[in-house]
Coordinates of C-alpha atoms in Angstrom, one line a residue:
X1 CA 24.1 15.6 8.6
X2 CA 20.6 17.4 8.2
X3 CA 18.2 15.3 10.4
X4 CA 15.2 17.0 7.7
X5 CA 15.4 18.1 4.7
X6 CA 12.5 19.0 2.0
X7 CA 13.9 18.9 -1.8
X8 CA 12.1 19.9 -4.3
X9 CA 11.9 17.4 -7.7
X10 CA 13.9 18.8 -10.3
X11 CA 13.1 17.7 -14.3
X12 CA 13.5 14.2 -14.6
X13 CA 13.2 15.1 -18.6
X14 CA 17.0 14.7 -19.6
X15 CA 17.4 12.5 -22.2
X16 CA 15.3 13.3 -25.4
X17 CA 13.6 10.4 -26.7
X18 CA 13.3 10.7 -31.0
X19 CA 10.2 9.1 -32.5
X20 CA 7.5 10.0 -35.5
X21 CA 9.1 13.3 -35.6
X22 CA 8.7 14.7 -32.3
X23 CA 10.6 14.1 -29.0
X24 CA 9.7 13.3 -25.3
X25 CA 11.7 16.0 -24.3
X26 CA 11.6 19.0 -21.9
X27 CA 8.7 20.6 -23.6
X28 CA 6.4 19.1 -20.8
X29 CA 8.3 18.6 -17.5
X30 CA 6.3 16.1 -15.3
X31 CA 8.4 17.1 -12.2
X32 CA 5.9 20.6 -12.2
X33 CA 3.2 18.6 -11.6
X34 CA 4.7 17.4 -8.3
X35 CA 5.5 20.1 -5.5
X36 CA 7.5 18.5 -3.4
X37 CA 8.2 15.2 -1.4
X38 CA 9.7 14.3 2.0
X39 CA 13.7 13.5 2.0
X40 CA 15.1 12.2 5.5
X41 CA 18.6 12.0 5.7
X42 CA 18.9 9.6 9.4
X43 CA 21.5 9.4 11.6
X44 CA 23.4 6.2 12.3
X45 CA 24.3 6.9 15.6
X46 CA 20.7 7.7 17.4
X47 CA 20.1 5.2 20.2
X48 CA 21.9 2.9 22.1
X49 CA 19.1 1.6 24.5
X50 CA 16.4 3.4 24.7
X51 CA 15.6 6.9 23.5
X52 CA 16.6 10.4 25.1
X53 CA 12.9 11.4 24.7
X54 CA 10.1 10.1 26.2
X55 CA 6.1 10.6 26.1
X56 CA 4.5 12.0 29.1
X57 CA 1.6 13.3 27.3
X58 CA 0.2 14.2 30.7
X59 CA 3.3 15.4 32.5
X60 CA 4.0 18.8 30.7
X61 CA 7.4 19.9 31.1
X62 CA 6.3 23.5 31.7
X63 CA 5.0 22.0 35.0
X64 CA 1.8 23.5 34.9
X65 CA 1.4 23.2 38.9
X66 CA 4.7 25.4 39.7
X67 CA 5.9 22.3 41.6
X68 CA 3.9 23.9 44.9
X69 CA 1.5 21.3 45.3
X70 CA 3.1 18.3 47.6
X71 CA 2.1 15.4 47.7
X72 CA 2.6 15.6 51.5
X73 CA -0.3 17.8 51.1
X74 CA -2.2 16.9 48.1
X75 CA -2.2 12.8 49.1
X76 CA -3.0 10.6 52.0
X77 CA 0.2 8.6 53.6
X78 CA -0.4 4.9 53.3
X79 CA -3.1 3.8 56.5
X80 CA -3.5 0.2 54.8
X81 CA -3.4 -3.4 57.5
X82 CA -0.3 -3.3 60.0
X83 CA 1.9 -5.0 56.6
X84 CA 1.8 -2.7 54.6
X85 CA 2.4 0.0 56.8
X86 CA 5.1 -1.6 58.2
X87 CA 6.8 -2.7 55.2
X88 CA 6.4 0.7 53.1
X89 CA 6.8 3.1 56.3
X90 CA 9.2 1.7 58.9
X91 CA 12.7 3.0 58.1
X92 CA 15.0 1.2 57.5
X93 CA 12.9 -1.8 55.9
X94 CA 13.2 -3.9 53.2
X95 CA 10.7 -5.5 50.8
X96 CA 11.2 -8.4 49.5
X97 CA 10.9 -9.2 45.9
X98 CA 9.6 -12.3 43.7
X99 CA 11.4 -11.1 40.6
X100 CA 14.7 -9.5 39.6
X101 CA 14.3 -6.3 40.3
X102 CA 16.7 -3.4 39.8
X103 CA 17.1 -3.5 43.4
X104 CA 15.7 -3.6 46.8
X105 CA 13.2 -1.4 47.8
X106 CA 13.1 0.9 51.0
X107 CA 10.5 3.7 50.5
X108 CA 11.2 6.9 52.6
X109 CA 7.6 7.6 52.2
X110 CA 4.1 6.1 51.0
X111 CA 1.4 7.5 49.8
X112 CA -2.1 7.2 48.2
X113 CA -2.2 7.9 44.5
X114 CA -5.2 9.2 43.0
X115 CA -5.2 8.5 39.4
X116 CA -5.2 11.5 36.5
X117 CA -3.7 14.3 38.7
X118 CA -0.4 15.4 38.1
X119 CA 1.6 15.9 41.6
X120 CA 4.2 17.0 42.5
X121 CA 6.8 15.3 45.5
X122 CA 10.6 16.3 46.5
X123 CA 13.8 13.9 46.6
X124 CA 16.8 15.3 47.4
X125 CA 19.5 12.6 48.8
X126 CA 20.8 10.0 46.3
X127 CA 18.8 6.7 47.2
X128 CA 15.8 7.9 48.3
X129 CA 12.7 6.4 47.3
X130 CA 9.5 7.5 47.7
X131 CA 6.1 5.0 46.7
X132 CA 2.4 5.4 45.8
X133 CA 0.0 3.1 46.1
X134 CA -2.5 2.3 43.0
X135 CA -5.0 -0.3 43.5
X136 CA -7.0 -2.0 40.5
X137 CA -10.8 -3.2 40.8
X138 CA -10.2 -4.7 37.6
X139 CA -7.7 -5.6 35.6
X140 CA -6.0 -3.0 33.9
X141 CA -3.4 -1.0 31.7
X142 CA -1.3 1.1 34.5
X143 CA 0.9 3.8 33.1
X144 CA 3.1 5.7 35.5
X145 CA 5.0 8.7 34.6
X146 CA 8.1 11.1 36.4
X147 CA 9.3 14.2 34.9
X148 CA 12.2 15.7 37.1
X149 CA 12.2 19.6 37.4
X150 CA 16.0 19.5 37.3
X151 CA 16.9 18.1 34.0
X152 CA 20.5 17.2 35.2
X153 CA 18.9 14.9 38.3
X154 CA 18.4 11.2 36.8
X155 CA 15.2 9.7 38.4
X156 CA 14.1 6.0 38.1
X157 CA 10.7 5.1 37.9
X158 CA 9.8 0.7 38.8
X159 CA 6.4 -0.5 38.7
X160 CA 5.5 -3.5 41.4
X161 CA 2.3 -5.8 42.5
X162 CA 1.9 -6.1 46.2
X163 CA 0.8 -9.2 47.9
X164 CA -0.7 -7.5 50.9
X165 CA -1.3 -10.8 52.7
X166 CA 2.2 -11.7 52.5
X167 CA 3.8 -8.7 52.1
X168 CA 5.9 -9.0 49.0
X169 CA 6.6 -7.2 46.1
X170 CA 6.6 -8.5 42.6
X171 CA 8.7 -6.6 40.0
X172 CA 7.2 -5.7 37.0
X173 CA 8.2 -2.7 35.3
X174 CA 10.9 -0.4 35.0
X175 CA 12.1 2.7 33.5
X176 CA 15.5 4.0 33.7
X177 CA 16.2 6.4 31.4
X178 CA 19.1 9.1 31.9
X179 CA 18.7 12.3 33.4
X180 CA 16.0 15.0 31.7
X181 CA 14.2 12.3 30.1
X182 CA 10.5 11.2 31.1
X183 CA 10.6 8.2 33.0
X184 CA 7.5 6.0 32.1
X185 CA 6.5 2.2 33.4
X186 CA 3.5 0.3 32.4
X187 CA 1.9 -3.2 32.0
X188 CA -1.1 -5.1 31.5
X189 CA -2.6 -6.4 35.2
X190 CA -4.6 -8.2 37.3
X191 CA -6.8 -6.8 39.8
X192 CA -4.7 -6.4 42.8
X193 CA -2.2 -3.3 44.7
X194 CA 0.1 -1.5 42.8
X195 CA 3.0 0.4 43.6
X196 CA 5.4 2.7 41.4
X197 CA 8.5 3.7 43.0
X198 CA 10.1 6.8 42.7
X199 CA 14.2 7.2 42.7
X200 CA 17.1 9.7 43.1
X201 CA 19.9 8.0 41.3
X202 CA 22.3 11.2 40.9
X203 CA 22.6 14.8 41.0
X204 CA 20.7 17.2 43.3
X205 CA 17.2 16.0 43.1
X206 CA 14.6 17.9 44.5
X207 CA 11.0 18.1 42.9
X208 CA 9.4 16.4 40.6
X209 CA 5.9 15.8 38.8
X210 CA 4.1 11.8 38.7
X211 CA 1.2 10.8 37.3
X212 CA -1.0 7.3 37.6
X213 CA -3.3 6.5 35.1
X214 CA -5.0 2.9 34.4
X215 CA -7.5 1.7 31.8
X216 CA -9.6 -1.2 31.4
X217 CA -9.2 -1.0 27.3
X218 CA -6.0 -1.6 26.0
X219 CA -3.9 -3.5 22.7
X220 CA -4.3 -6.8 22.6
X221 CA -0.4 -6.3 22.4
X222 CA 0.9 -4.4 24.6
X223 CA 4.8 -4.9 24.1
X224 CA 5.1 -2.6 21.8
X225 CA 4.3 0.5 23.6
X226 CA 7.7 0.2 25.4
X227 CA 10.5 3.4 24.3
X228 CA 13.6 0.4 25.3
X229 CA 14.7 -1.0 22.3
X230 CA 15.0 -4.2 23.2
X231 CA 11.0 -4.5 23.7
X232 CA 10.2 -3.0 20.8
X233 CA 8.5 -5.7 18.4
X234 CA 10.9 -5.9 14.6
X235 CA 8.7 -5.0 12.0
X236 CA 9.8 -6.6 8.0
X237 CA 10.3 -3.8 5.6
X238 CA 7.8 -4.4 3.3
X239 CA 4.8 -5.4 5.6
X240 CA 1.7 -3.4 6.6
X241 CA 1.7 -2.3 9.9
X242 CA -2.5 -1.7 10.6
X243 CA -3.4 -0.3 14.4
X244 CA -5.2 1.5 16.9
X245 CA -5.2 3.4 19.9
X246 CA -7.3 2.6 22.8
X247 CA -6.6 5.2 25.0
X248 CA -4.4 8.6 24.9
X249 CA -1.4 6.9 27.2
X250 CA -1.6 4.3 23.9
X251 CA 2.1 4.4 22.7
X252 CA 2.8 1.9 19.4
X253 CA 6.6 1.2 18.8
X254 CA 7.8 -0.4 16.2
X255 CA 11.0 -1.4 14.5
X256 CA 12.7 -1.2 10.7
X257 CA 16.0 -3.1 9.8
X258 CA 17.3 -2.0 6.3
X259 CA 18.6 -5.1 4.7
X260 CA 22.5 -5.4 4.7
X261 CA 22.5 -4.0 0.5
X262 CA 19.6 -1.4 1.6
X263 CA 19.6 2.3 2.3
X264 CA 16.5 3.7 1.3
X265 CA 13.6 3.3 3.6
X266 CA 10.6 4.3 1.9
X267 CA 6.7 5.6 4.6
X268 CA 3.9 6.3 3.5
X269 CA 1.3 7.3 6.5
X270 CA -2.2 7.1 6.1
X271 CA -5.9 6.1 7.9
X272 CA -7.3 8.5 10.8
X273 CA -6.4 12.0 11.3
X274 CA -6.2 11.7 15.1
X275 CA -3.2 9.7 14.9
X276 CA 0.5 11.3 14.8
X277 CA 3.2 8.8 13.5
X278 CA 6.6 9.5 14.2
X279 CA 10.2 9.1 13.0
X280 CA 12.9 8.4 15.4
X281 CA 16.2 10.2 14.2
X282 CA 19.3 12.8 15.2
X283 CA 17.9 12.9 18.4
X284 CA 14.9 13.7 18.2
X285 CA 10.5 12.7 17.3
X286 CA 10.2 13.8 13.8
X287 CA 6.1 13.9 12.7
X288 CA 5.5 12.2 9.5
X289 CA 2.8 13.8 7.2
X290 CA -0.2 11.6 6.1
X291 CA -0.7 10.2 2.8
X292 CA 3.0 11.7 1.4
X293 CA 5.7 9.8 0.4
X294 CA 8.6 9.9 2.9
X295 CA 12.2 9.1 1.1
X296 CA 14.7 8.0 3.8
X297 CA 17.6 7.1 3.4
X298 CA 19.8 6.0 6.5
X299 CA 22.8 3.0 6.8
X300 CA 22.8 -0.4 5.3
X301 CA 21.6 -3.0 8.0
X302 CA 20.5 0.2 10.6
X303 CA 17.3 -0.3 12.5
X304 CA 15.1 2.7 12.4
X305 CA 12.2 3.6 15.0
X306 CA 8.6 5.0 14.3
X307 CA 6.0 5.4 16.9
X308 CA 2.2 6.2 17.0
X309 CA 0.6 7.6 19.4
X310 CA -2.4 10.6 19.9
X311 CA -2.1 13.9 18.4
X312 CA -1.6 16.8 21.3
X313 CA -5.3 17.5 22.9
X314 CA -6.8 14.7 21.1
X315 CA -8.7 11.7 22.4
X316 CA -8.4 9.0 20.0
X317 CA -11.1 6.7 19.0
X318 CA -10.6 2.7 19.1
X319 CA -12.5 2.3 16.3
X320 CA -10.2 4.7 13.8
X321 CA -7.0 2.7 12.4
X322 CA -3.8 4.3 11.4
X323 CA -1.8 2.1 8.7
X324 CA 1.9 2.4 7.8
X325 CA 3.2 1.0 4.9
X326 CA 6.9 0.4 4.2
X327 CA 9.1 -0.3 1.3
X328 CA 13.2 -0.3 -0.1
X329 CA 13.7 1.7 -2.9
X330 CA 12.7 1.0 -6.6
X331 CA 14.2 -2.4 -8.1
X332 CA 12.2 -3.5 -10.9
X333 CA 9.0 -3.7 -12.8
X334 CA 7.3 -7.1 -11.3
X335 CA 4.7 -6.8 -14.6
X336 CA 3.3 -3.9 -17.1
X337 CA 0.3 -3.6 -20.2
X338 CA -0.8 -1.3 -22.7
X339 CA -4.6 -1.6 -23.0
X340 CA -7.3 0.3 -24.9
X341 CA -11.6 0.2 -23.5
X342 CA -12.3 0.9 -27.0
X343 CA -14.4 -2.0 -28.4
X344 CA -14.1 -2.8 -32.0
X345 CA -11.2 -2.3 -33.2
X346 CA -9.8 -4.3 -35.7
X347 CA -6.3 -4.6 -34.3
X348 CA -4.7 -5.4 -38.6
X349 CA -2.3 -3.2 -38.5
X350 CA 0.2 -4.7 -35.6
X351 CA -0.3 -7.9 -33.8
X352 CA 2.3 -6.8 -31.8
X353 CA 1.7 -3.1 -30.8
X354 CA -2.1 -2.0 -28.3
X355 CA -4.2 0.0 -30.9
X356 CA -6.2 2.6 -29.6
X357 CA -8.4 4.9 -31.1
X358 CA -9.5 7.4 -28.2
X359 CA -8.5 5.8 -25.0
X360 CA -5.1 4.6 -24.4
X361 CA -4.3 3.1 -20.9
X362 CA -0.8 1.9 -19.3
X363 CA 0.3 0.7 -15.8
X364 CA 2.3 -2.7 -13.8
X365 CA 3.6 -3.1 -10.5
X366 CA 6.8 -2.6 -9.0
X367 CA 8.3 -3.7 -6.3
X368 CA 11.9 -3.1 -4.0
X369 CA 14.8 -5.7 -3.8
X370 CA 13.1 -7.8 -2.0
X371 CA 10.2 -8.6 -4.2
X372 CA 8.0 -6.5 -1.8
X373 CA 5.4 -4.3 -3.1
X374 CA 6.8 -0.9 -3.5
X375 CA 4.3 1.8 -2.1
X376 CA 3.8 5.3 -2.6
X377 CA 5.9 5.6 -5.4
X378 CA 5.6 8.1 -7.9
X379 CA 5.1 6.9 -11.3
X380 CA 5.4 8.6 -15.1
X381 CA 3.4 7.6 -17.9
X382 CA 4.1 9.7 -21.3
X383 CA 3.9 9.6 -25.2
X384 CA 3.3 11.6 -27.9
X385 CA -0.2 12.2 -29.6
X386 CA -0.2 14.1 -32.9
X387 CA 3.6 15.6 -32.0
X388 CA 2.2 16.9 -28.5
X389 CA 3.7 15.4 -25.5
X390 CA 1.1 14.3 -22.9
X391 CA 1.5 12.7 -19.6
X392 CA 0.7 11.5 -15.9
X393 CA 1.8 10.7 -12.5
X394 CA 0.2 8.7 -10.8
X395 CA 1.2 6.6 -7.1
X396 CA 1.3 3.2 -6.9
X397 CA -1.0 1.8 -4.3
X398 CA -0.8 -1.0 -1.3
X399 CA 0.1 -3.8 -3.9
X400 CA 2.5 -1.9 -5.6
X401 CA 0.2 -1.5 -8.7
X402 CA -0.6 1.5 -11.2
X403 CA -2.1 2.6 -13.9
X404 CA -2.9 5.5 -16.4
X405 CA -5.8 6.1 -18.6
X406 CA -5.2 9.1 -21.6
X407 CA -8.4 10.4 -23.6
X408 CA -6.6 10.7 -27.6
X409 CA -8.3 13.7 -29.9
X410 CA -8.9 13.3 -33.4
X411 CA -5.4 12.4 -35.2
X412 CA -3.7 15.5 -37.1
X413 CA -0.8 15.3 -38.9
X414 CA 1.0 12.8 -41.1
X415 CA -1.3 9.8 -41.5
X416 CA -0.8 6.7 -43.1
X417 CA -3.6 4.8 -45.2
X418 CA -3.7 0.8 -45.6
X419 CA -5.3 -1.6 -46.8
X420 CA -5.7 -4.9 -44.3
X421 CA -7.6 -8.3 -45.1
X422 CA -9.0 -10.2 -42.5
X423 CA -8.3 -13.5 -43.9
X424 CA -8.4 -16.0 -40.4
X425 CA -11.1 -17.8 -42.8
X426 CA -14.3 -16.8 -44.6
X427 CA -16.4 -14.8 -45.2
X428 CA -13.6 -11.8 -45.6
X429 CA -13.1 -8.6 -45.0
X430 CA -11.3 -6.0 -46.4
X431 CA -10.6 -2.6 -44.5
X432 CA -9.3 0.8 -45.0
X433 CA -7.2 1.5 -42.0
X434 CA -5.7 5.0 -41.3
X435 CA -3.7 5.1 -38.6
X436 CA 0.0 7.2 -37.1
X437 CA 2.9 5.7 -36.9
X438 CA 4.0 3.4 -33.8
X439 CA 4.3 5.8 -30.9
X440 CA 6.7 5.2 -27.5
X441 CA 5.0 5.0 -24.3
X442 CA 7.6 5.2 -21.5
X443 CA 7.2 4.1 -17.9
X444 CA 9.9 5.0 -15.6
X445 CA 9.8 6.1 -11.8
X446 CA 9.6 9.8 -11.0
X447 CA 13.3 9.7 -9.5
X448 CA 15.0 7.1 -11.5
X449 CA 14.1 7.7 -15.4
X450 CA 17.3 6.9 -16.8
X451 CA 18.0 3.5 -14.7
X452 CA 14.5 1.6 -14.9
X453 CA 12.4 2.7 -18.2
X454 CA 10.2 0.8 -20.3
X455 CA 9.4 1.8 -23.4
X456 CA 6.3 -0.1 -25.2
X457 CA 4.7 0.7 -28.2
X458 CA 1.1 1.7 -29.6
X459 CA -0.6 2.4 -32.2
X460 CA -2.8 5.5 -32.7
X461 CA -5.8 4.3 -35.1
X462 CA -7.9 7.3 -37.3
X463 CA -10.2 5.6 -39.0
X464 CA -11.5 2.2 -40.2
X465 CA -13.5 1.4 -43.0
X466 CA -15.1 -1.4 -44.4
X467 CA -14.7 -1.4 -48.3
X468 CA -15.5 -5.1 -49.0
X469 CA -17.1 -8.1 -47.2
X470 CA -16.2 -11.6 -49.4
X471 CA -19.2 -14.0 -48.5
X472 CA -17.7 -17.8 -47.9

C-alpha cells in the first residue's frame, strides 16, 4: 500500500442537471479551481508499542562529533560524599530501588553530565551500564537522549532520582526501544540528583552519543510527550486539539480511534509556522502541510498517531499555538439557507423560493457520522444566471459552517412579466414584477456530488414596478 499519495480532483460535474433551458453541466468544471488535496492511504499494521523512530532533535544521527570525544575525557567521574561514590563506583554493587524498575542497577562507570553537549561514551559487553549524574536547582523538565552508532546494538536508556542521604534510587523513567531507534526518557521533577542510565542489551555495542537537557518551562501536561503508546493521551475524532511548545525537546503525542463504521480520518493543520505536525504511518513521520485538507483513510476501529513538535533549527515560541482539527468523512447536511442582502424586495412572486435581485447567497453546516462538525471540507455552491453557469468553493470552517455570496448581472434572456397584488390588508398595492424562471442552486461536497446534494430554488427578480397604490 502507498504510505502517500497526492491525487489530483477529477470533474465532479457528471450528471447534467436540466432547468430554464440550460444545464449544470461540464461547461464550468469546479474541480479546476482546486489543485490538488492530500490523500493518505495508512497502514494497519504500524506499531505495536512504541514507534521504530524516535526524536533526538539534538542527537544527529550523522554524529557530528565522529564518536572521538569520550566521556572519559570530555566528563568528570562522579567525586560526590563516600555514598554515592560507593554505590555508583564500587563494582560489583547494587542500588537499591523504591519503584519497579526494569531492573537493578550496577553502573560500570559514573560520571558528571553537563547539560546541552552531545557526548559520546563506549559499551561493549551485554549488561554493562554506564550512569551520569544531572542535578536540578530547581524543578525541572529532564530529557535524556541515546543514539547508538551501531544500528543493530539495542541500547536502553532509565531515568532515576537519587536520595544521596540514603542512597537509593527511585525509578522514574524508561525507554526501551529496539535496536537503531533513539532512546529518549523524560519527566517533570523536583529539585534533587538525577541519574540516566545507559544499557547494552544485545549485539556488539560500542559507542554511542547522550545528551541531558532540562528546563524550568514545560506543558502543564506532560504525558503526552511520551513515543509508547500506552502513554499517549486518546484524543475524540472530532475535537480540537489547541497547544504549544515550551521548549525545542517539547514533543506533543496524541491519539485518533476511527469509530468501528469509520475509515476516513479527515486533518486539517493550522496556527504558527514554527510548528511541524506529523502523521504516524508505514513506518515512518509523515509532515502534514498547514491549512490543507488531509483525506486519510486507514481501518475501521485503528488508532492513528500524530505528533507536534519544532520544525528543524527552529526555537519555538510559548506564546505561538498550533491547532489540529479532526473530523470522519461527510454524513449529512446538519442545516442550509438561501438568503439575498438586497433590501426591498417584494418577495410576490414565490413565498416559497429566496428572491434576489443582485446578490444571491447560500451555505449550512455539515458534519460526520457522529454529529461532529466536519472541518476543512470542500464545498460547491452553483446555479445558473441568465443560461451561464456560475459557481464557488468554498471550506467549511471550525464549526463546520459555510457559505457563498454571488453578485447577479442584469437578467438577459427569456423574462417573464406579472402582475402581483399585495393584498395582506389596505391600503394596496399593485406591482409589475419581471422576473426568470425558478433557478436550482445545488450544494453538494467537492468529492461526493452524487450521494449528498441539495438542490433549493430561487428566484432571479428584473424589475419591480409600482403601477397602483389603492388608499384604505
Amino acid at each position: 500500500m502507498k504510505s502517500l499519495k497526492f491525487i489530483a480532483l477529477i470533474s465532479v460535474f457528471t450528471t447534467p442537471l436540466a432547468f430554464a433551458g440550460t444545464a449544470i453541466s461540464d461547461q464550468a468544471d469546479p474541480a479546476a479551481d482546486v489543485s490538488s488535496e492530500v490523500y493518505i492511504e495508512l497502514s494497519t499494521a504500524d506499531i505495536l508499542d512504541n514507534f521504530p523512530i524516535g526524536e533526538g532533535r539534538n542527537i544527529p544521527r550523522e554524529t557530528k562529533v565522529n564518536l572521538v570525544t569520550s566521556l572519559r575525557t570530555s566528563l568528570s567521574k562522579v567525586q560526590g560524599g563516600a555514598k554515592l561514590r560507593g554505590l555508583m563506583m564500587e563494582s560489583p554493587k547494587v542500588a537499591n530501588t523504591t519503584s519497579a524498575a526494569p531492573h537493578q542497577i550496577n553502573c560500570a562507570q559514573a560520571y558528571n553530565l553537563s547539560e546541552d553537549i552531545v557526548y559520546t561514551d563506549t559499551i561493549s559487553s551485554v549488561g554493562e551500564q554506564h550512569c551520569f549524574v544531572m542535578p536540578l536547582s530547581q524543578k525541572s523538565k529532564v530529557v535524556g537522549q541515546l543514539l547508538a552508532a551501531d544500528m543493530a546494538s539495542n541500547f536502553n536508556l532509565y531515568l532515576y532520582q537519587y536520595d544521596d542521604t540514603q542512597g537509593i534510587l527511585a525509578h522514574v523513567d524508561s525507554s526501551e526501544n529496539a535496536a537503531g531507534i533513539i532512546e529518549k526518557a523524560y519527566a517533570v521533577l523536583p529539585k534533587a540528583s538525577y541519574i540516566l542510565v545507559a544499557e547494552l542489551m544485545s549485539g556488539a555495542g560500542g559507542a554511542f552519543n547522550l545528551i541531558g537537557n532540562s528546563f524550568s518551562s514545560y506543558d502543564n501536561f506532560e504525558p503526552n510527550d511520551s513515543d509508547i503508546t500506552s502513554k499517549i493521551p486518546a484524543i475524540t475524532v472530532g475535537q480540537i486539539v489547541t497547544g504549544n511548545l515550551d521548549n525545542p525537546e517539547d514533543v506533543d503525542y496524541f491519539g485518533y480511534k476511527l469509530k468501528s463504521n469509520e475509515t476516513e480520518l479527515k486533518i486539517n493543520v493550522s496556527g504558527s509556522a514554527e510548528h511541524q505536525v506529523e502523521i504516524f504511518n508505514a513506518g515512518a513521520w509523515q509532515v502534514l502541510p498547514h491549512d490543507q485538507l488531509i483525506n486519510a483513510n486507514g481501518s475501521a476501529g485503528a488508532t492513528y498517531y500524530i505528533r507536534t513538535l519544532a520544525k528543524p533549527s527552529t526555537i519555538p515560541s510559548a506564546l505561538n499555538n498550533y491547532k489540529i482539527t479532526t473530523s470522519n468523512s461527510f454524513a449529512k447536511f446538519a442545516d442550509f439557507d438561501v438568503w439575498t442582502t438586497d433590501r426591498n424586495l417584494t418577495d410576490l412572486v414565490d413565498y416559497v423560493h429566496t428572491e434576489a435581485f443582485s446578490n444571491l447567497s447560500a451555505g449550512g453546516k455539515v458534519v460526520d457520522s457522529s454529529g461532529s462538525p466536519l472541518v476543512g471540507e470542500k464545498m460547491v455552491v452553483a446555479t445558473v444566471v441568465n443560461g451561464e453557469q456560475i459557481h464557488k468553493i468554498v471550506t467549511t470552517n471550525a464549526l463546520g459552517k459555510f457559505s457563498a455570496s454571488f453578485d447577479l448581472p442584469r437578467c438577459s434572456g427569456d423574462i417573464i412579466t406579472g402582475t402581483f397584488d399585495s393584498n395582506f390588508g389596505t391600503p394596496r398595492n399593485i406591482w409589475e414584477i419581471k422576473y426568470k424562471a425558478p433557478q436550482v442552486i445545488e450544494i453538494y461536497p467537492l468529492t461526493k456530488k452524487n450521494q449528498n446534494t441539495l438542490r433549493p430554488m430561487y428566484i432571479h427578480i428584473c424589475k419591480e414596478t409600482l403601477k397602483q397604490h389603492i388608499p384604505g
